[in-house]
Amino acid sequence: MNGDCTAGDCTDSDYAVQIVDSHTEGEPTRVIVAGGPDLGAGSLDERFAILRDQFDHFRRMATSEPRGTDVLVGALLCEPDDASCDTAVIFFNSSGYLGMCGHGAIGVVTTLAHLGRLSGEQCRLQTPVGIVEATRQSAREVTIENVASHRLQKDVAVEVLELGTITGDVAWGGNWFFLTNDSPVAVEPTNMSQLTEIAWQIRRALRAASITGSDGAEIDHIELFGPPAASTANSRSFVLCPGGAYDRSPCGTGTSAKLACLAADGKLAPGQRWVQESIIGSQFVASYRVGNDGAIVPSITGRAYICGEGRLIGQADDPIQFGISLGMRT
């Protein structure tokens, strides 16, 4: 570290950012432990806006090539403005910001435990979209109680170029999802490139048709479902995330959105177990309770493993110190 400079506020000096990397059921999380930008002492919403509007180069530095990849989710730890929370966290990837991140929340809790920053097995995370409760079930396994989730629209038909009519549900699980069982190809690992292209075509078609989440929010996650490979699972999902990467985990916010749809259709009762399998075969175990306002409150259980820890180094004379973003799909 050179003086008091950080990647967020110092572009004319060298800097270092302390990180811990983990993966949750295959999907990576990079927790920013120290060296992030000074976002002031306002509310989390205000600090999120400062990060987005004034220090977006920090996001790009931490998650983009050459230090990261489009599959990596970053998690910036900050002081909570809710005194009941252990920490606040802002999630992002190489293309932008995430309201919540289920696998990332599991990774954050596992990282805090690894660093000796938890006093017990319970943890509360403040995110820009609400508070997430977490319980460490073991050294690797964490259950998160996500933000309240709901289905906004059922059986939304969208015309997709070269694919025809695709029908799915629009639901909120901490991010906005379009969920469909109507995949033109089987949800199999051998079809990864086709699934990716299909999901991008659906996302573009939703945008062109002005199909959105609440208040015009863009639907930036596309989830396709098929039969599971494992007899212990209920379904398999392919989730395309903002930026163009597919989720290696079963996707915590996507599973939450799926539970909201199942609950709305009367296909899953409160407390009933649902096992979501990812495209690589990893699993989340999920269930829900009914909240005070009638929305469902999902619980997601998964395993996270520490992959590494160290520092990201930035050098002022590096012309790509804040990352490479060529070819980013939006």
Coordinates of C-alpha atoms in Angstrom, one line a residue:
M1 CA 0.0 0.0 0.0
N2 CA 1.4 3.4 -0.9
G3 CA 0.4 5.9 1.7
D4 CA -3.4 6.1 2.2
C5 CA -4.3 5.6 -1.4
T6 CA -6.9 3.0 -2.3
A7 CA -8.2 1.7 -5.6
G8 CA -11.2 3.8 -5.2
D9 CA -9.7 7.3 -4.8
C10 CA -6.2 7.1 -6.0
T11 CA -5.5 6.9 -9.7
D12 CA -2.0 8.5 -9.7
S13 CA -0.3 6.2 -7.2
D14 CA 0.2 2.5 -6.7
Y15 CA -2.3 0.8 -4.4
A16 CA -3.3 -2.6 -3.0
V17 CA -6.6 -4.1 -2.1
Q18 CA -7.0 -7.0 0.4
I19 CA -9.2 -9.9 -0.8
V20 CA -10.4 -13.3 0.1
D21 CA -11.7 -15.6 -2.7
S22 CA -14.1 -18.4 -2.2
H23 CA -16.5 -20.5 -4.3
T24 CA -20.1 -21.5 -3.4
E25 CA -21.1 -24.7 -5.1
G26 CA -18.7 -23.7 -8.0
E27 CA -19.5 -20.0 -8.3
P28 CA -16.7 -17.7 -7.2
T29 CA -17.0 -14.7 -4.8
R30 CA -14.3 -12.2 -4.1
V31 CA -14.7 -10.4 -0.8
I32 CA -13.0 -7.0 -0.5
V33 CA -11.7 -7.0 3.0
A34 CA -9.7 -3.8 3.0
G35 CA -8.5 -1.1 0.6
G36 CA -11.9 -0.2 -0.9
P37 CA -13.0 3.3 -1.7
D38 CA -14.1 5.8 1.0
L39 CA -17.9 6.0 0.5
G40 CA -18.5 8.3 3.4
A41 CA -20.8 7.8 6.4
G42 CA -24.3 8.0 4.8
S43 CA -26.9 5.3 4.5
L44 CA -26.1 2.1 2.6
D45 CA -28.2 3.4 -0.3
E46 CA -26.2 6.6 -0.4
R47 CA -22.9 4.8 -0.3
F48 CA -24.0 2.4 -3.0
A49 CA -24.8 5.4 -5.2
I50 CA -21.4 6.9 -4.5
L51 CA -19.7 3.6 -5.4
R52 CA -21.7 3.4 -8.6
D53 CA -21.4 7.0 -9.7
Q54 CA -18.0 8.0 -8.5
F55 CA -15.9 4.8 -8.0
D56 CA -17.1 2.5 -10.7
H57 CA -13.5 2.0 -11.8
F58 CA -13.0 0.1 -8.5
R59 CA -15.7 -2.4 -9.4
R60 CA -14.0 -2.9 -12.8
M61 CA -10.6 -3.3 -11.3
A62 CA -11.7 -5.9 -8.8
T63 CA -13.7 -8.2 -11.1
S64 CA -12.6 -7.6 -14.7
E65 CA -9.6 -9.1 -16.5
P66 CA -6.7 -9.3 -15.9
R67 CA -7.5 -9.7 -12.2
G68 CA -10.9 -11.3 -12.5
T69 CA -13.4 -12.8 -15.0
D70 CA -16.9 -12.3 -16.1
V71 CA -18.1 -15.1 -13.8
L72 CA -16.6 -13.5 -10.6
V73 CA -18.9 -11.7 -8.2
G74 CA -17.3 -9.1 -6.0
A75 CA -18.5 -8.3 -2.4
L76 CA -17.5 -5.0 -0.9
L77 CA -17.8 -5.1 2.9
C78 CA -18.8 -1.8 4.6
E79 CA -20.2 -0.6 7.9
P80 CA -23.9 -1.3 8.3
D81 CA -26.2 1.6 9.1
D82 CA -28.6 -1.0 10.7
A83 CA -27.1 -1.7 14.1
S84 CA -28.5 -5.2 14.2
C85 CA -26.3 -6.3 11.3
D86 CA -22.8 -7.7 11.4
T87 CA -21.8 -6.1 8.2
A88 CA -23.2 -4.4 5.1
V89 CA -22.2 -5.7 1.6
I90 CA -22.5 -4.4 -1.9
F91 CA -22.4 -7.1 -4.6
F92 CA -21.2 -6.5 -8.2
N93 CA -19.6 -8.2 -11.2
S94 CA -17.7 -7.2 -14.2
S95 CA -20.8 -5.7 -15.9
G96 CA -22.5 -3.9 -13.1
Y97 CA -24.2 -4.2 -9.7
L98 CA -26.4 -6.8 -8.1
G99 CA -29.2 -6.1 -5.6
M100 CA -28.5 -9.4 -3.8
C101 CA -26.4 -12.5 -4.5
G102 CA -27.3 -15.8 -2.8
H103 CA -24.1 -17.7 -3.5
G104 CA -22.2 -14.5 -2.7
A105 CA -23.9 -14.1 0.7
I106 CA -22.9 -17.7 1.6
G107 CA -19.4 -16.9 0.5
V108 CA -19.3 -13.7 2.6
V109 CA -20.4 -15.5 5.7
T110 CA -17.8 -18.3 5.2
T111 CA -15.2 -15.6 4.6
L112 CA -16.1 -13.7 7.8
A113 CA -15.8 -17.0 9.7
H114 CA -12.5 -17.7 8.1
L115 CA -11.2 -14.3 9.2
G116 CA -12.5 -14.8 12.8
R117 CA -14.9 -11.9 12.4
L118 CA -18.0 -13.8 13.6
S119 CA -18.8 -14.2 17.2
G120 CA -21.2 -17.1 16.7
E121 CA -23.1 -19.1 14.1
Q122 CA -25.6 -16.4 13.3
C123 CA -24.9 -13.5 11.0
R124 CA -27.0 -10.6 9.6
L125 CA -26.0 -9.0 6.3
Q126 CA -27.4 -5.6 5.2
T127 CA -27.7 -5.4 1.4
P128 CA -29.1 -2.7 -0.8
V129 CA -32.3 -4.7 -1.2
G130 CA -32.8 -5.8 2.4
I131 CA -31.4 -7.7 5.3
V132 CA -30.3 -11.3 4.9
E133 CA -30.1 -13.7 7.9
A134 CA -27.5 -16.4 7.8
T135 CA -26.7 -19.4 10.0
R136 CA -23.5 -21.5 9.7
Q137 CA -24.6 -25.1 9.8
S138 CA -21.0 -26.4 9.7
A139 CA -17.5 -25.2 8.7
R140 CA -18.6 -25.2 5.0
E141 CA -22.4 -25.1 5.0
V142 CA -24.4 -22.0 5.4
T143 CA -28.2 -21.3 5.3
I144 CA -29.3 -17.8 4.3
E145 CA -32.8 -16.5 4.7
N146 CA -33.1 -14.3 1.7
V147 CA -35.1 -11.1 1.2
A148 CA -38.8 -11.5 0.6
S149 CA -39.5 -12.8 -2.9
H150 CA -42.5 -12.8 -5.2
R151 CA -43.8 -13.5 -8.7
L152 CA -44.8 -10.4 -10.6
Q153 CA -46.3 -12.0 -13.8
K154 CA -47.2 -15.5 -14.8
D155 CA -46.9 -17.0 -18.3
V156 CA -45.5 -14.0 -20.1
A157 CA -45.1 -14.7 -23.8
V158 CA -42.2 -13.0 -25.6
E159 CA -41.4 -13.4 -29.3
V160 CA -37.7 -14.3 -29.8
L161 CA -36.0 -14.0 -33.1
E162 CA -35.4 -17.5 -34.6
L163 CA -36.9 -19.2 -31.6
G164 CA -40.5 -18.2 -31.8
T165 CA -42.7 -17.7 -28.7
I166 CA -41.1 -18.3 -25.3
T167 CA -43.2 -18.3 -22.2
G168 CA -42.0 -17.7 -18.7
D169 CA -42.6 -16.0 -15.4
V170 CA -41.2 -12.7 -14.1
A171 CA -40.2 -13.0 -10.5
W172 CA -38.1 -11.2 -7.9
G173 CA -35.6 -13.1 -5.6
G174 CA -33.2 -10.2 -4.9
N175 CA -32.7 -9.7 -8.6
W176 CA -35.2 -9.8 -11.5
F177 CA -35.6 -13.1 -13.3
F178 CA -37.4 -14.5 -16.3
L179 CA -37.9 -18.2 -15.6
T180 CA -39.0 -20.6 -18.2
N181 CA -39.4 -24.4 -18.6
D182 CA -39.8 -23.8 -22.3
S183 CA -36.2 -24.2 -23.3
P184 CA -35.7 -24.8 -27.0
V185 CA -32.8 -27.2 -26.2
A186 CA -32.2 -29.6 -23.3
V187 CA -30.8 -28.1 -20.1
E188 CA -27.6 -30.2 -20.4
P189 CA -23.9 -29.3 -20.0
T190 CA -23.3 -30.3 -23.6
N191 CA -25.6 -27.5 -24.8
M192 CA -23.8 -24.8 -22.8
S193 CA -23.1 -22.5 -25.8
Q194 CA -26.6 -22.9 -27.2
L195 CA -28.2 -22.2 -23.8
T196 CA -26.1 -19.1 -23.4
E197 CA -27.2 -17.8 -26.8
I198 CA -30.8 -18.7 -26.2
A199 CA -30.8 -16.9 -22.9
W200 CA -29.3 -13.8 -24.4
Q201 CA -31.8 -13.8 -27.2
I202 CA -34.6 -14.0 -24.6
R203 CA -33.1 -11.1 -22.6
R204 CA -32.8 -8.9 -25.7
A205 CA -36.4 -9.8 -26.7
L206 CA -37.7 -8.9 -23.2
R207 CA -36.0 -5.5 -23.5
A208 CA -37.3 -4.9 -27.0
A209 CA -40.9 -5.7 -25.8
S210 CA -40.5 -3.5 -22.8
I211 CA -41.2 -6.4 -20.4
T212 CA -39.7 -5.4 -17.1
G213 CA -39.8 -5.9 -13.4
S214 CA -41.4 -3.5 -11.0
D215 CA -41.0 0.3 -11.8
G216 CA -39.4 -0.5 -15.1
A217 CA -36.5 -2.5 -13.7
E218 CA -34.6 -4.5 -16.3
I219 CA -34.9 -8.3 -16.1
D220 CA -31.2 -9.0 -16.2
H221 CA -31.2 -12.7 -15.2
I222 CA -32.6 -15.5 -17.5
E223 CA -33.3 -18.9 -16.0
L224 CA -34.1 -22.0 -18.0
F225 CA -35.2 -25.3 -16.3
G226 CA -35.0 -29.0 -17.1
P227 CA -35.0 -32.4 -15.4
P228 CA -32.2 -32.9 -12.9
A229 CA -29.4 -35.4 -13.3
A230 CA -29.3 -36.4 -9.7
S231 CA -32.2 -38.3 -8.1
T232 CA -31.8 -36.1 -5.0
A233 CA -32.8 -32.9 -6.9
N234 CA -36.1 -31.5 -8.1
S235 CA -34.9 -29.7 -11.2
R236 CA -31.8 -28.4 -13.0
S237 CA -31.3 -24.8 -14.0
F238 CA -29.2 -22.8 -16.4
V239 CA -28.9 -19.2 -15.2
L240 CA -27.4 -16.5 -17.4
C241 CA -26.2 -13.6 -15.4
P242 CA -25.6 -9.9 -16.3
G243 CA -22.5 -9.7 -18.5
G244 CA -22.8 -13.0 -20.2
A245 CA -21.5 -15.6 -17.8
Y246 CA -23.6 -18.6 -16.6
D247 CA -24.0 -19.3 -12.9
R248 CA -22.0 -22.3 -11.9
S249 CA -24.0 -22.6 -8.7
P250 CA -27.8 -23.2 -8.7
C251 CA -28.2 -19.4 -8.1
G252 CA -29.5 -18.3 -4.7
T253 CA -31.6 -15.4 -5.9
G254 CA -32.8 -17.5 -8.9
T255 CA -33.8 -20.3 -6.6
S256 CA -35.7 -17.8 -4.5
A257 CA -37.5 -16.6 -7.5
K258 CA -38.3 -20.2 -8.5
L259 CA -39.7 -20.8 -5.0
A260 CA -42.0 -17.8 -5.4
C261 CA -43.4 -19.2 -8.6
L262 CA -43.9 -22.6 -7.1
A263 CA -45.6 -21.2 -4.1
A264 CA -47.9 -19.0 -6.2
D265 CA -48.9 -22.0 -8.2
G266 CA -49.6 -24.1 -5.1
K267 CA -46.9 -26.6 -6.1
L268 CA -44.7 -26.1 -3.0
A269 CA -45.9 -25.7 0.6
P270 CA -44.2 -23.6 3.3
G271 CA -41.4 -25.6 4.8
Q272 CA -41.4 -28.2 2.0
R273 CA -37.9 -29.0 0.7
W274 CA -36.9 -28.1 -2.9
V275 CA -33.4 -29.1 -4.2
Q276 CA -32.2 -27.0 -7.1
E277 CA -29.4 -28.5 -9.2
S278 CA -27.0 -26.3 -11.2
I279 CA -25.9 -26.9 -14.8
I280 CA -22.6 -28.4 -13.3
G281 CA -24.4 -30.6 -10.9
S282 CA -24.0 -28.7 -7.6
Q283 CA -27.0 -28.3 -5.4
F284 CA -28.8 -25.8 -3.1
V285 CA -31.4 -27.1 -0.7
A286 CA -34.3 -24.6 -0.4
S287 CA -37.6 -24.0 1.4
Y288 CA -39.7 -21.0 2.3
R289 CA -41.9 -19.5 5.0
V290 CA -44.7 -17.0 4.5
G291 CA -43.8 -13.5 5.6
N292 CA -46.0 -11.0 7.4
D293 CA -47.1 -9.3 4.1
G294 CA -47.8 -12.6 2.4
A295 CA -44.6 -12.7 0.3
I296 CA -42.5 -15.8 0.6
V297 CA -39.2 -15.7 2.6
P298 CA -36.8 -18.2 1.0
S299 CA -34.1 -20.2 2.8
I300 CA -31.2 -21.4 0.8
T301 CA -28.5 -23.8 2.0
G302 CA -25.2 -24.3 0.2
R303 CA -21.5 -24.9 0.8
A304 CA -18.7 -22.4 0.3
Y305 CA -14.9 -23.1 0.3
I306 CA -12.1 -20.6 0.6
C307 CA -9.9 -20.6 -2.5
G308 CA -7.3 -18.0 -1.7
E309 CA -6.5 -14.7 0.0
G310 CA -4.1 -11.9 -0.9
R311 CA -3.8 -8.5 -2.4
L312 CA -4.8 -7.0 -5.8
I313 CA -2.0 -4.7 -6.9
G314 CA -2.7 -1.6 -9.0
Q315 CA 0.1 0.4 -10.6
A316 CA -0.5 3.9 -11.7
D317 CA 1.4 3.6 -15.0
D318 CA -0.6 0.4 -16.0
P319 CA -2.9 1.5 -18.9
I320 CA -5.4 -1.2 -18.0
Q321 CA -5.2 -1.0 -14.3
F322 CA -9.0 -0.7 -14.1
G323 CA -9.7 -3.7 -16.2
I324 CA -10.6 -4.9 -19.7
S325 CA -14.3 -4.8 -20.7
L326 CA -14.1 -5.5 -24.5
G327 CA -16.9 -7.7 -25.7
M328 CA -19.1 -7.3 -22.7
R329 CA -22.7 -8.3 -23.5
T330 CA -25.4 -5.9 -22.3

